[in-house]
Short mmCIF file of C-alpha atoms and ligand atoms in Angstrom, two decimals:
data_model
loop_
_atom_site.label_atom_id
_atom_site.label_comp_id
_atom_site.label_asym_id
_atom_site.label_seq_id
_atom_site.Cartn_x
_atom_site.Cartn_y
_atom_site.Cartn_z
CA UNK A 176 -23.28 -11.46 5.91
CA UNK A 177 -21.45 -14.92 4.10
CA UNK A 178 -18.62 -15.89 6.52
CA UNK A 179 -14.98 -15.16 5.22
CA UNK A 180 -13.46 -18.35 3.92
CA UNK A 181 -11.39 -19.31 7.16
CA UNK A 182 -10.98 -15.25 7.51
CA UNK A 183 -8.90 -16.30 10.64
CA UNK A 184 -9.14 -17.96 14.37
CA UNK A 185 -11.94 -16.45 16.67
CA UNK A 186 -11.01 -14.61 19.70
CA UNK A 187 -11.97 -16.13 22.54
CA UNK A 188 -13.15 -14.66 26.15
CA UNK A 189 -10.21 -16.11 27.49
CA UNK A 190 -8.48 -15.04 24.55
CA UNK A 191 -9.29 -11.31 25.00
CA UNK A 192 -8.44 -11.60 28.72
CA UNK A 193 -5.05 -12.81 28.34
CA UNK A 194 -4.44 -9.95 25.43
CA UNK A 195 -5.44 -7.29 28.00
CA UNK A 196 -3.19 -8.98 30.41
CA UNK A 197 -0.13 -9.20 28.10
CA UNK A 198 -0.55 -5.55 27.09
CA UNK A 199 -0.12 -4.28 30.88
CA UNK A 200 4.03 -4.64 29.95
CA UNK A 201 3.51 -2.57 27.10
CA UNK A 202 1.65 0.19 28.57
CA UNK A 203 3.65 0.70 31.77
CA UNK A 204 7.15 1.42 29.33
CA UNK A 205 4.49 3.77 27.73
CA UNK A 206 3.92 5.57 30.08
CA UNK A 207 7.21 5.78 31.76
CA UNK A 208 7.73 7.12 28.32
CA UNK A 209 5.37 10.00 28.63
CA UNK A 210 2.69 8.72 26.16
CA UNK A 211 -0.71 9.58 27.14
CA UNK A 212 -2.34 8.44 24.30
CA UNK A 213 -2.77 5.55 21.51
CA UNK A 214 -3.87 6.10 17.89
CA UNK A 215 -5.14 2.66 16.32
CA UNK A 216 -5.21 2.68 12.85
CA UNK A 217 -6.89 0.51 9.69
CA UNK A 218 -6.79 1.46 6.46
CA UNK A 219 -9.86 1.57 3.91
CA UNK A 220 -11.41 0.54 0.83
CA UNK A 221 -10.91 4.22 -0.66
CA UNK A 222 -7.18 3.80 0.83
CA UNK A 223 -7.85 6.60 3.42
CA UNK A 224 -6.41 6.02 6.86
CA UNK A 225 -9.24 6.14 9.75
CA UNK A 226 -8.68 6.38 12.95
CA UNK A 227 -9.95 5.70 16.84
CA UNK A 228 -7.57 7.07 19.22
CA UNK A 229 -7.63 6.08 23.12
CA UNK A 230 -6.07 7.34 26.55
CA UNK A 231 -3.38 4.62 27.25
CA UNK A 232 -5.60 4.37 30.95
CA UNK A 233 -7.89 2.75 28.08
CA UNK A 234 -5.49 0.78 26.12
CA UNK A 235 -5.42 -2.31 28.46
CA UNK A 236 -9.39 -2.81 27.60
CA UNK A 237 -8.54 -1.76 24.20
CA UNK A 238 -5.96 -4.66 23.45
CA UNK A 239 -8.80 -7.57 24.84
CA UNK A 240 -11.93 -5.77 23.49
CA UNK A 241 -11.09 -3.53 21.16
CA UNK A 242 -12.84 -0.15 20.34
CA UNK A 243 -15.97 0.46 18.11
CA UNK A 244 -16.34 1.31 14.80
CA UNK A 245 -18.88 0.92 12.33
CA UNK A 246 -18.65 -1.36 9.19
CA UNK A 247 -19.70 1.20 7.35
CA UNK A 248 -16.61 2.83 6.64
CA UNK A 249 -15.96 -0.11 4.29
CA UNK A 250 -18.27 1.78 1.48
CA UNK A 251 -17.03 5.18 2.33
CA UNK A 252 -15.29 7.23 -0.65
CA UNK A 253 -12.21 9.47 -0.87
CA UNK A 254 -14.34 12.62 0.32
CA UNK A 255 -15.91 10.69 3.30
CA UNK A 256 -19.29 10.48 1.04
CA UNK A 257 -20.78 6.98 1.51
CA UNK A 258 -22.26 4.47 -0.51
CA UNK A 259 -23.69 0.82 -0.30
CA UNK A 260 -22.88 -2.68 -1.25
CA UNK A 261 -24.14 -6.04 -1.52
CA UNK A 262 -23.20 -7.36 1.78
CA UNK A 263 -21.63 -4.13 3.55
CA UNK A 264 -23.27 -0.51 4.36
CA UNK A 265 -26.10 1.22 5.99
CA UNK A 266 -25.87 2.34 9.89
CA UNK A 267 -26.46 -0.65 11.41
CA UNK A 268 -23.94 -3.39 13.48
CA UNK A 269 -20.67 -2.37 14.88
CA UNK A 270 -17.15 -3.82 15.42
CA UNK A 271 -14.48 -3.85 17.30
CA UNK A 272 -10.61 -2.30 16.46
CA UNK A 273 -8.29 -4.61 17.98
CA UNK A 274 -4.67 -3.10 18.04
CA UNK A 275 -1.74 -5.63 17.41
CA UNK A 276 0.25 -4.30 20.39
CA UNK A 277 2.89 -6.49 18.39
CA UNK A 278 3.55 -3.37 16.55
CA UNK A 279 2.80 -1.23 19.35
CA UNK A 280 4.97 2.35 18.33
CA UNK A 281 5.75 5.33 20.19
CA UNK A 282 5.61 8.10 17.37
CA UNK A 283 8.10 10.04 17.26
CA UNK A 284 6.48 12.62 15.10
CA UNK A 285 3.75 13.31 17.69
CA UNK A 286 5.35 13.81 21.38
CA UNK A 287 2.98 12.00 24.18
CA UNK A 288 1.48 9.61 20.75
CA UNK A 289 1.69 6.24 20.24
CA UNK A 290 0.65 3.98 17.32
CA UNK A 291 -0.99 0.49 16.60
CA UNK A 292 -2.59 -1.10 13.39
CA UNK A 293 -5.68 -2.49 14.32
CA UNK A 294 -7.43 -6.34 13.28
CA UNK A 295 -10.88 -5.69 12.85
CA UNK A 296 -13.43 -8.47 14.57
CA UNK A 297 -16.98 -8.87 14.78
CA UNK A 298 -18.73 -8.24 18.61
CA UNK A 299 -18.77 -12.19 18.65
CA UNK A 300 -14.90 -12.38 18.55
CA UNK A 301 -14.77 -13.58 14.84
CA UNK A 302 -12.58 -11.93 12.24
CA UNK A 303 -14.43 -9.27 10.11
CA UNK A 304 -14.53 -10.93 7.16
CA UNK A 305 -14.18 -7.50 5.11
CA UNK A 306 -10.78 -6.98 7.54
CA UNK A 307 -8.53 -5.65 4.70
CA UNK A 308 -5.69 -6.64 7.56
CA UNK A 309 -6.58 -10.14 8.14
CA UNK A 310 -7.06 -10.88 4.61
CA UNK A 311 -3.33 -10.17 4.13
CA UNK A 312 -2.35 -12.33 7.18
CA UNK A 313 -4.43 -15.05 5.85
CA UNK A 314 -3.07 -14.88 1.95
CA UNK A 315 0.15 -15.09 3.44
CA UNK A 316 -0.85 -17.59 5.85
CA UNK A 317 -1.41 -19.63 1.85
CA UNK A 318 1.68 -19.14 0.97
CA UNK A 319 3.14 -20.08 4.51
CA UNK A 320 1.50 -23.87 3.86
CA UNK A 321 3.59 -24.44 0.64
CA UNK A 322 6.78 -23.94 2.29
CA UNK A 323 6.63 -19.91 0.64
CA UNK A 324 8.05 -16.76 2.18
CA UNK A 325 7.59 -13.18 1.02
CA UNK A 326 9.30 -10.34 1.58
CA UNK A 327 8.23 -7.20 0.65
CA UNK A 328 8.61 -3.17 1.07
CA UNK A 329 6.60 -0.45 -0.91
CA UNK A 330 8.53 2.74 -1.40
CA UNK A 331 6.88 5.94 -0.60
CA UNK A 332 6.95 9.01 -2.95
CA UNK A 333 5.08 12.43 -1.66
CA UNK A 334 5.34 16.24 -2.53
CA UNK A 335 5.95 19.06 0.11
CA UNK A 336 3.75 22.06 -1.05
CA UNK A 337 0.20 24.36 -0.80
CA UNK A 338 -2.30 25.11 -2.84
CA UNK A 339 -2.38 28.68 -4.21
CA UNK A 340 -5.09 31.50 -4.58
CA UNK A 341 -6.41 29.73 -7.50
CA UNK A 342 -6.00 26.04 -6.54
CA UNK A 343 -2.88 24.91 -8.28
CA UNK A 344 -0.15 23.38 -6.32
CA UNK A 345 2.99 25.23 -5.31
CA UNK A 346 6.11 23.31 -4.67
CA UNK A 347 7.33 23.96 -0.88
CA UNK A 348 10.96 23.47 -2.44
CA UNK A 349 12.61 24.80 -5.93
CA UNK A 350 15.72 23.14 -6.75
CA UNK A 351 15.74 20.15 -9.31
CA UNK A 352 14.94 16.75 -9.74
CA UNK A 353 17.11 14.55 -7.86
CA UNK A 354 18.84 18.10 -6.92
CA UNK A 355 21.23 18.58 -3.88
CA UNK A 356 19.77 22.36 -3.69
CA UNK A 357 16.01 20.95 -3.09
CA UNK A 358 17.57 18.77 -0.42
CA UNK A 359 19.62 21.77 0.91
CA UNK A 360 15.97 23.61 0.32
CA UNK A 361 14.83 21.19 3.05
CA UNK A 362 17.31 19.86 5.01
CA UNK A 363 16.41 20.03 8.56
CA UNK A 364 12.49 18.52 7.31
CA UNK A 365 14.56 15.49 5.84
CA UNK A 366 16.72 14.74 8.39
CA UNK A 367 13.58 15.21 11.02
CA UNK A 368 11.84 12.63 8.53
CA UNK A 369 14.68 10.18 8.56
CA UNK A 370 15.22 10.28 12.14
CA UNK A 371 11.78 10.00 13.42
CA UNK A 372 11.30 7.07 11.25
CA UNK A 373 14.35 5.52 12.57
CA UNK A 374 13.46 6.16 16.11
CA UNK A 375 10.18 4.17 15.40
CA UNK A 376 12.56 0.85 14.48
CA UNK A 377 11.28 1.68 10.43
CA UNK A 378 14.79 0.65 8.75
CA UNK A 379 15.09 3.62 6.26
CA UNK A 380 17.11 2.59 3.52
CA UNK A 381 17.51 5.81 1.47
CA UNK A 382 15.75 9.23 0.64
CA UNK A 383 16.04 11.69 -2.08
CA UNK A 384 14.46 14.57 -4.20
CA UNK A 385 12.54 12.86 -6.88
CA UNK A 386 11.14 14.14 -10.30
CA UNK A 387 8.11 15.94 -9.61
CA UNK A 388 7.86 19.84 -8.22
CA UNK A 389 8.38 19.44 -4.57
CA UNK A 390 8.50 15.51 -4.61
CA UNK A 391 10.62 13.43 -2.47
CA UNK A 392 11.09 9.76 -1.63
CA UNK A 393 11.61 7.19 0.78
CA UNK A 394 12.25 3.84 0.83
CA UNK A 395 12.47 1.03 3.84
CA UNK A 396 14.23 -2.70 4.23
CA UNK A 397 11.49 -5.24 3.38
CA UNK A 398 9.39 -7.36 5.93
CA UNK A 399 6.76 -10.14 5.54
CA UNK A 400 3.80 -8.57 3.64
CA UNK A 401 1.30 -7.61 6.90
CA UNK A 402 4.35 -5.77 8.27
CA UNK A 403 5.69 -4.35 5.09
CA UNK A 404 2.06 -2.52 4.72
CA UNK A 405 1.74 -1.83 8.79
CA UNK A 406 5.39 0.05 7.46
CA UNK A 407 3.28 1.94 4.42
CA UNK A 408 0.99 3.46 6.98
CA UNK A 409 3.35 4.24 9.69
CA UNK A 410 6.01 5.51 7.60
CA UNK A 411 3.30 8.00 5.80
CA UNK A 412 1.55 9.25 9.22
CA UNK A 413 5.25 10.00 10.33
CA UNK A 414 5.89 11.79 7.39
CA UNK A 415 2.84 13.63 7.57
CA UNK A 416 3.60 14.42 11.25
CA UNK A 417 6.88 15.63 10.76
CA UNK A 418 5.77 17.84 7.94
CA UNK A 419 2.95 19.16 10.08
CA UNK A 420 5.52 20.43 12.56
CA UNK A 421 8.03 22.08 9.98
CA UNK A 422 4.53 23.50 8.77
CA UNK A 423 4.56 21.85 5.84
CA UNK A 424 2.30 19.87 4.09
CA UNK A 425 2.63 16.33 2.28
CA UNK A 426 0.76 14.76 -0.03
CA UNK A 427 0.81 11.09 -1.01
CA UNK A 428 -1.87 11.64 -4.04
CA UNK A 429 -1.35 9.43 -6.95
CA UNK A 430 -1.31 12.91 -9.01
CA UNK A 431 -0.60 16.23 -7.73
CA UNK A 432 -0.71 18.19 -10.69
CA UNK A 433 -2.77 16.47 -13.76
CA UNK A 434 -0.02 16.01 -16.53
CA UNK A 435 2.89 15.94 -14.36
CA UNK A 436 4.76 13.04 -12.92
CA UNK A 437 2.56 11.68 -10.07
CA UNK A 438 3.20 9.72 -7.14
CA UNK A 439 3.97 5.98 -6.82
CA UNK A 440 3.90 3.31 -4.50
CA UNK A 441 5.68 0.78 -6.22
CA UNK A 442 5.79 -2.74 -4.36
CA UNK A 443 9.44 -4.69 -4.51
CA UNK A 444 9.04 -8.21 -3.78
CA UNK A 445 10.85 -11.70 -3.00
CA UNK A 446 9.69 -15.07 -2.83
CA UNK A 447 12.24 -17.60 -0.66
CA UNK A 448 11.64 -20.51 0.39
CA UNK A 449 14.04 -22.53 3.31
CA UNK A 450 16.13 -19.16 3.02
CA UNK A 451 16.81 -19.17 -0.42
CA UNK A 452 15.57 -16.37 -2.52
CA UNK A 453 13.62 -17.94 -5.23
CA UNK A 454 15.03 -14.95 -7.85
CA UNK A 455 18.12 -15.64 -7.58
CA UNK A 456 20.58 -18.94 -8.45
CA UNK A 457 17.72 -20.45 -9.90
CA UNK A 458 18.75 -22.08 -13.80
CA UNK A 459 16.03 -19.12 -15.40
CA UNK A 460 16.96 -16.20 -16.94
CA UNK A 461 18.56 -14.06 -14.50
CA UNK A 462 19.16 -16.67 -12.46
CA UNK A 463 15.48 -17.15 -11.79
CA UNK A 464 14.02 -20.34 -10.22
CA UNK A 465 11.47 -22.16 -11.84
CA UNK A 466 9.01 -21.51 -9.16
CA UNK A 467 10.01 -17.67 -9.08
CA UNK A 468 8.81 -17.59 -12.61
CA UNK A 469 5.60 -19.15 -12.08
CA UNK A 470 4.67 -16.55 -9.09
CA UNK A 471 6.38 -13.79 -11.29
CA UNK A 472 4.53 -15.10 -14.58
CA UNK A 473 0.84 -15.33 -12.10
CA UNK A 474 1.54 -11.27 -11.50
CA UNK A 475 2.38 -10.44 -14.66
CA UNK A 476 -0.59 -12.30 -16.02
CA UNK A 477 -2.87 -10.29 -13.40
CA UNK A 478 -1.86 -6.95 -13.75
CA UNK A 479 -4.61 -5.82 -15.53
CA UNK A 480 -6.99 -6.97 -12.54
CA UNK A 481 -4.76 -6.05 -9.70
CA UNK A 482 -4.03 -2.63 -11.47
CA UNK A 483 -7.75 -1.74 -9.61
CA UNK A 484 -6.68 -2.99 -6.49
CA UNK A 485 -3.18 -1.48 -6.78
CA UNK A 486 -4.29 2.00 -8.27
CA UNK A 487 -7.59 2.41 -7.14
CA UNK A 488 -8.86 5.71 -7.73
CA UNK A 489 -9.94 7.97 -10.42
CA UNK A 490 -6.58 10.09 -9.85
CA UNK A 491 -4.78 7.15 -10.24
CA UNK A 492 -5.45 7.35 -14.13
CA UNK A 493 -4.10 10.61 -14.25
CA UNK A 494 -0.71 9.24 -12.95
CA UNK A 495 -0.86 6.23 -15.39
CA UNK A 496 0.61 7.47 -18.68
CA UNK A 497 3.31 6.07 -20.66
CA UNK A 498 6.63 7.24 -20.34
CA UNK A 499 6.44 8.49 -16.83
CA UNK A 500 8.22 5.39 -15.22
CA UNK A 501 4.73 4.62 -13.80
CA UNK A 502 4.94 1.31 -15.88
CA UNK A 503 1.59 1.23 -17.98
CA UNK A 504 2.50 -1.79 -19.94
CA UNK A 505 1.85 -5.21 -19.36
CA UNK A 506 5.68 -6.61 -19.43
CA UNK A 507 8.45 -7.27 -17.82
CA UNK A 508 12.12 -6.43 -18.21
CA UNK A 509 15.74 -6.17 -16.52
CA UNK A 510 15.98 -2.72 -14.86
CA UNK A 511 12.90 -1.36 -17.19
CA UNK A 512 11.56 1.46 -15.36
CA UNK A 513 9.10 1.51 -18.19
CA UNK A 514 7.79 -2.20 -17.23
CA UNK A 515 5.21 -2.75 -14.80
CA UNK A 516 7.15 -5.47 -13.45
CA UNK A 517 10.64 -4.83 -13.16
CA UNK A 518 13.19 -7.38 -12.66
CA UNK A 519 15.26 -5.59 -9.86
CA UNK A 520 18.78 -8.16 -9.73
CA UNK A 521 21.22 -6.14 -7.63
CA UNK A 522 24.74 -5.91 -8.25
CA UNK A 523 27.01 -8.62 -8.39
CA UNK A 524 27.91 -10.95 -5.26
CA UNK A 525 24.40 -9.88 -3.48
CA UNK A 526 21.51 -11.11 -5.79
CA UNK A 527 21.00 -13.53 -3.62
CA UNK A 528 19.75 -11.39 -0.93
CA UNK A 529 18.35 -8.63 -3.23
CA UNK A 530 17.09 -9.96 -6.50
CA UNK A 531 13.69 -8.82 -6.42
CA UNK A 532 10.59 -7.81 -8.52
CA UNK A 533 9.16 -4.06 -8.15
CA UNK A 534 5.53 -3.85 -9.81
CA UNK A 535 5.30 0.29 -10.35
CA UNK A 536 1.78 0.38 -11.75
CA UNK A 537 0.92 0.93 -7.87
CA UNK A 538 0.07 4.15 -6.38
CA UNK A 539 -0.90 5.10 -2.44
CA UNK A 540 -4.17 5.84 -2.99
CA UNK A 541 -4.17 1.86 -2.44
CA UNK A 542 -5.41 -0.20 0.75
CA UNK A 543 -1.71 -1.60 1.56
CA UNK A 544 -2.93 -4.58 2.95
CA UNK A 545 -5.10 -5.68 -0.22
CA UNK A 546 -2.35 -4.46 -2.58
CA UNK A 547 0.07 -7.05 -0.49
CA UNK A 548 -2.58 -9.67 -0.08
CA UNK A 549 -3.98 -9.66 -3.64
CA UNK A 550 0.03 -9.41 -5.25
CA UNK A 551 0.46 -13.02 -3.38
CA UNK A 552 -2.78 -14.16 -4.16
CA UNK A 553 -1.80 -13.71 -7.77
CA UNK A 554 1.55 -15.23 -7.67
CA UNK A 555 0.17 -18.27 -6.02
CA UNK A 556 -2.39 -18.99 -8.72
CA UNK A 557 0.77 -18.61 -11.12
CA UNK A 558 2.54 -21.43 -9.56
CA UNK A 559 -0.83 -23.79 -9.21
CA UNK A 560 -1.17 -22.92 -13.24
CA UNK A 561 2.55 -23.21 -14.14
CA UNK A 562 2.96 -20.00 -15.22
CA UNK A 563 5.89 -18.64 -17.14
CA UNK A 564 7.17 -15.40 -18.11
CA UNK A 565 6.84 -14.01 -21.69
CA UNK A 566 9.88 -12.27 -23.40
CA UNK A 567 11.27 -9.21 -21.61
CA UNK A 568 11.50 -5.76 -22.64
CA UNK A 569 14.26 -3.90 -22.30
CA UNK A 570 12.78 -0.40 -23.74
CA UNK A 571 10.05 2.00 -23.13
CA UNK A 572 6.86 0.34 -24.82
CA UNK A 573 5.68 3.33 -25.92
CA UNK A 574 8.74 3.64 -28.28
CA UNK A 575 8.01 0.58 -29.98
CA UNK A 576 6.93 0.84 -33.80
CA UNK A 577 3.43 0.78 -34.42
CA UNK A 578 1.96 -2.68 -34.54
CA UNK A 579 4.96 -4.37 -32.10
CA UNK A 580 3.22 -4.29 -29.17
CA UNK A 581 0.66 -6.17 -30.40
CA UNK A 582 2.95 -8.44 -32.15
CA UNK A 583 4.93 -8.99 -28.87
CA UNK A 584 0.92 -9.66 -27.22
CA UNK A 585 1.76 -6.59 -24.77
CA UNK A 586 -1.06 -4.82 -23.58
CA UNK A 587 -1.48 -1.59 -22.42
CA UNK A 588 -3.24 -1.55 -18.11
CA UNK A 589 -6.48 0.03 -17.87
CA UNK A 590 -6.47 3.43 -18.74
CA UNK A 591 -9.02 4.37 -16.67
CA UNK A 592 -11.04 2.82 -13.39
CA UNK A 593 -14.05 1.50 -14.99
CA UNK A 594 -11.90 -0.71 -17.41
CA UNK A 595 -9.75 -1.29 -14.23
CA UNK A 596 -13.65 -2.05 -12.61
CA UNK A 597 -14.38 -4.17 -15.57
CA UNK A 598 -11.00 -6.35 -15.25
CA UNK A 599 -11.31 -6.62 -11.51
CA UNK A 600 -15.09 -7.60 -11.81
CA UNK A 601 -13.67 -10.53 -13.98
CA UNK A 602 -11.00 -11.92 -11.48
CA UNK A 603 -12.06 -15.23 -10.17
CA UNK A 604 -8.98 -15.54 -8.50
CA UNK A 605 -9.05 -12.10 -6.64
CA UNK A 606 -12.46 -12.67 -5.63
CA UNK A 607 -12.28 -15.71 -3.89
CA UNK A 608 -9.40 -14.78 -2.56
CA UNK A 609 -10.65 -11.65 -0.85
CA UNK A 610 -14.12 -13.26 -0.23
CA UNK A 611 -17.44 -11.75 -1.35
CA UNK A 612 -18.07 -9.41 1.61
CA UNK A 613 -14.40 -7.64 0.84
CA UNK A 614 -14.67 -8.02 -2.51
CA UNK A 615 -18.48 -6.41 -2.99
CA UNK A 616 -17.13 -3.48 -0.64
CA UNK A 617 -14.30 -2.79 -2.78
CA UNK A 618 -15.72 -2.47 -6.24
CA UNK A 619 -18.60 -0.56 -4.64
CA UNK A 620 -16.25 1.76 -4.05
CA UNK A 621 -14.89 2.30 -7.17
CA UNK A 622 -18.14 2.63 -9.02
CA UNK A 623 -18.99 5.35 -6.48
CA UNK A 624 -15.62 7.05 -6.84
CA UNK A 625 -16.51 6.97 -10.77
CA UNK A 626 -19.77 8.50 -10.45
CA UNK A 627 -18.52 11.11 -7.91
CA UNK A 628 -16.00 12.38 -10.44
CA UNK A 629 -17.87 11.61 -13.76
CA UNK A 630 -17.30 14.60 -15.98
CA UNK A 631 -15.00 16.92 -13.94
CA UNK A 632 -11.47 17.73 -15.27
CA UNK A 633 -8.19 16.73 -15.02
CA UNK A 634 -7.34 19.84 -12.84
CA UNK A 635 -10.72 19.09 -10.58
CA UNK A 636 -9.68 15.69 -10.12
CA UNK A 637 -5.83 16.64 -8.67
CA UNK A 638 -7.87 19.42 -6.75
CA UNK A 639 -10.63 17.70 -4.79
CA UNK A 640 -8.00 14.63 -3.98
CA UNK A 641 -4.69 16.13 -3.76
CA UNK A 642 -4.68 16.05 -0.01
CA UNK A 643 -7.09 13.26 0.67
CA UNK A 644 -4.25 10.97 0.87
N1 LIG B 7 7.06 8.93 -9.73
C1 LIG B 7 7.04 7.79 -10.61
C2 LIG B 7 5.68 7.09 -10.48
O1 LIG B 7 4.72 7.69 -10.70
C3 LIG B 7 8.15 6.80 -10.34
C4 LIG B 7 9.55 7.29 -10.43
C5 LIG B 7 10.52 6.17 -10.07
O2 LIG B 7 10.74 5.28 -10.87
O3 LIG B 7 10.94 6.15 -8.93
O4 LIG B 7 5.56 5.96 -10.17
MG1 MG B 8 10.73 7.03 -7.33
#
């Protein structure tokens, strides 16, 4: 396999010695703690979280070393089929899951549990190249060298529910959208949600009953990108956890019931640079900076490519239709839930701190770390080209007269994953930036994912993935 493109420093020995060492801290306030074991996670290309858990005896080794795993997971699909790609697949090599102990977490959801993302490296010490992790620590490493800061959060949306006799989902909760009766319905499940989270140092910033039967969501305080996705998967294994024990079930699939109002995982972003917020008291509109624009107007530009990177899956199709505030349109506008780049200012006297953009074309069927990685990625290559942002729209697009969209030059994102495939395929900037290896693996993916659901329905598609995610 093609080295990654400075994929990151190689460990060393001495490097891997001095890890172990470090974690010994860490593991004795485990166990005084009454954690007996650690769950490292990584997420992959089919945006399924995977797993290797060891006995915190183990965990010293574990931080130096790392545990095996085989780089074949990088071509499986969403029902654990596999397939192959250029670089990636087949039975043979291993590597090793090394746990960032940095966000070492007792879960709170699973008594005698703790969590850690993992890095993934090769037996040699080197990064993986295909490390879905590492590529967003490098990308942001990138932005680091021009003086560039993000800050990021992606919200989580899930419904609460079981499939009945004849497959179709049934809401765990009645009462209405946004309803005080569906949070009634479930109030000791929401508070147990909340708290957990909160107990794991995840800054909740609000919850609520959203649109969809049985839906609810969460969001958290943004971090730098690598942490903001380490939240995505912590904050969805807790709320999986928690449901488990109130015997409920959650589901994070981008539809739950074809038709209906799916789930999102929209990504709210900042760019700052020496502590100013590069949205805000800038002389653009909205206060925008010139260089906010440029890294806004590289995003908005990409969207059609990143839209397979951000909603990945066949199912994800099913949740991108116009008017369901899933933002199908190529645009952006002030508060447009409609958009698929919303200009999020915040009220008067705190833009500064909150002025941010939220692309909702996403969905957590995604690989966190690539959706974070590859949003930067494009926003750099905006400011290296200049970039600017179009005219906004304030409206749903799909209300405009015939012919205005087109007059306006807005397009419509890929309506399905192989024209997402096709616009990825295209991306010279997402490729290099990910690296062949990654890259290969990742479009593999989809083509398998498209093949495995080629011809079935609507209804079959929200039934084989509704609780793969
Ligand atoms: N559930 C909607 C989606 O599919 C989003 C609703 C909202 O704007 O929060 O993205
Ligand atoms: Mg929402």
């Amino acid at each position: 396999m093609p080295a990654g493109e400075s994929a990151g420093p190689a460990l060393s020995a001495e490097d891997r010695a001095g890890r172990s060492r470090r974690a010994t801290a860490d593991i004795e306030r485990l166990r005084a703690g009454d954690v007996a074991m650690a769950a490292l996670t990584w997420v992959d290309n089919a945006g399924i979280t995977r797993v290797k858990a060891v006995p915190l005896s183990r965990l010293e080794r574990a931080a130096g070393w790392g545990v095996g795993m085989s780089p074949v997971f990088d071509v499986y699909l969403v029902n654990d089929d596999m397939t192959a790609s250029k670089y990636i697949g087949g039975p043979g090599g291993d590597l090793r899951l090394i746990p960032d102990l940095g966000r070492l977490t007792v879960l709170a959801g699973q008594p005698g549990w703790a969590w850690a993302p993992v890095d993934r490296y090769t037996q040699d010490g080197e990064v993986y190249p295909a490390c879905q992790r590492s590529f967003a620590r490098r990308i942001t490493g990138l932005a680091a060298a021009r003086g560039l800061e993000l800050r990021m959060a992606i919200e989580i949306e899930w419904a609460v529910g079981a499939d009945g006799d004849d497959g179709t989902f049934v809401p765990a909760c009645q009462g209405p959208a946004y309803g005080m009766t569906r949070l009634i319905e479930l109030s000791d499940y929401a508070r147990d949600v909340v708290t957990a989270l909160e107990r794991q140092g995840v800054a909740v910033e609000q919850f609520h009953p959203e649109y969809a039967a049985g839906q609810l969501e969460l969001s958290v305080a943004p971090s730098d990108p690598v942490s903001a996705a380490d939240d995505s998967v912590l904050v969805r294994q807790t709320i999986r956890a928690v449901s488990a024990r109130h015997g409920l079930a959650a589901t994070f699939a981008p539809s739950v019931v074809a038709g209906a109002v799916g789930n999102g995982g929209h990504v709210h972003l900042s760019l700052w640079r020496d502590g100013q917020n590069l949205l805000a008291g800038g002389p653009g509109r909205y206060g925008i900076s010139r260089d906010g624009e440029a890294f806004a107007g590289g995003i908005l530009a990409a969207l059609p490519e990143l839209t397979g990177v951000g909603s990945p899956s066949v199912a994800s199709y099913l949740r991108l239709v116009p008017s369901h505030w899933a933002g199908v349109f190529a645009c952006w506008g002030w508060e447009n839930r409609e958009a698929a780049l919303r200009l999020v200012t915040g009220s008067d006297g705190e833009q500064a701190v909150r002025a941010n953009l939220e692309v909702k074309c996403f969905d957590l069927s995604a690989n966190p770390y690539l959706v974070t990685g590859a949003l930067i990625a494009a926003g750099l290559a905006g400011l290296d080209e200049g970039a600017g942002l179009p005219g906004e729209i304030l409206t749903d697009p799909a209300g405009l007269p015939p012919g205005e969209l087109d007059r306006r030059g807005i397009r419509r994102l890929p309506r399905s994953l192989p024209e997402a495939v096709a616009a990825l395929e295209g991306s010279a900037v997402l490729r290099a930036a990910m690296g062949n290896p990654l890259f290969e693996a990742f479009l593999a993916v989809r083509r398998a994912e498209v093949d495995l659901f080629a011809g079935v329905s609507p209804d079959g598609i929200t039934a084989r993935t509704r609780w793969r995610w």
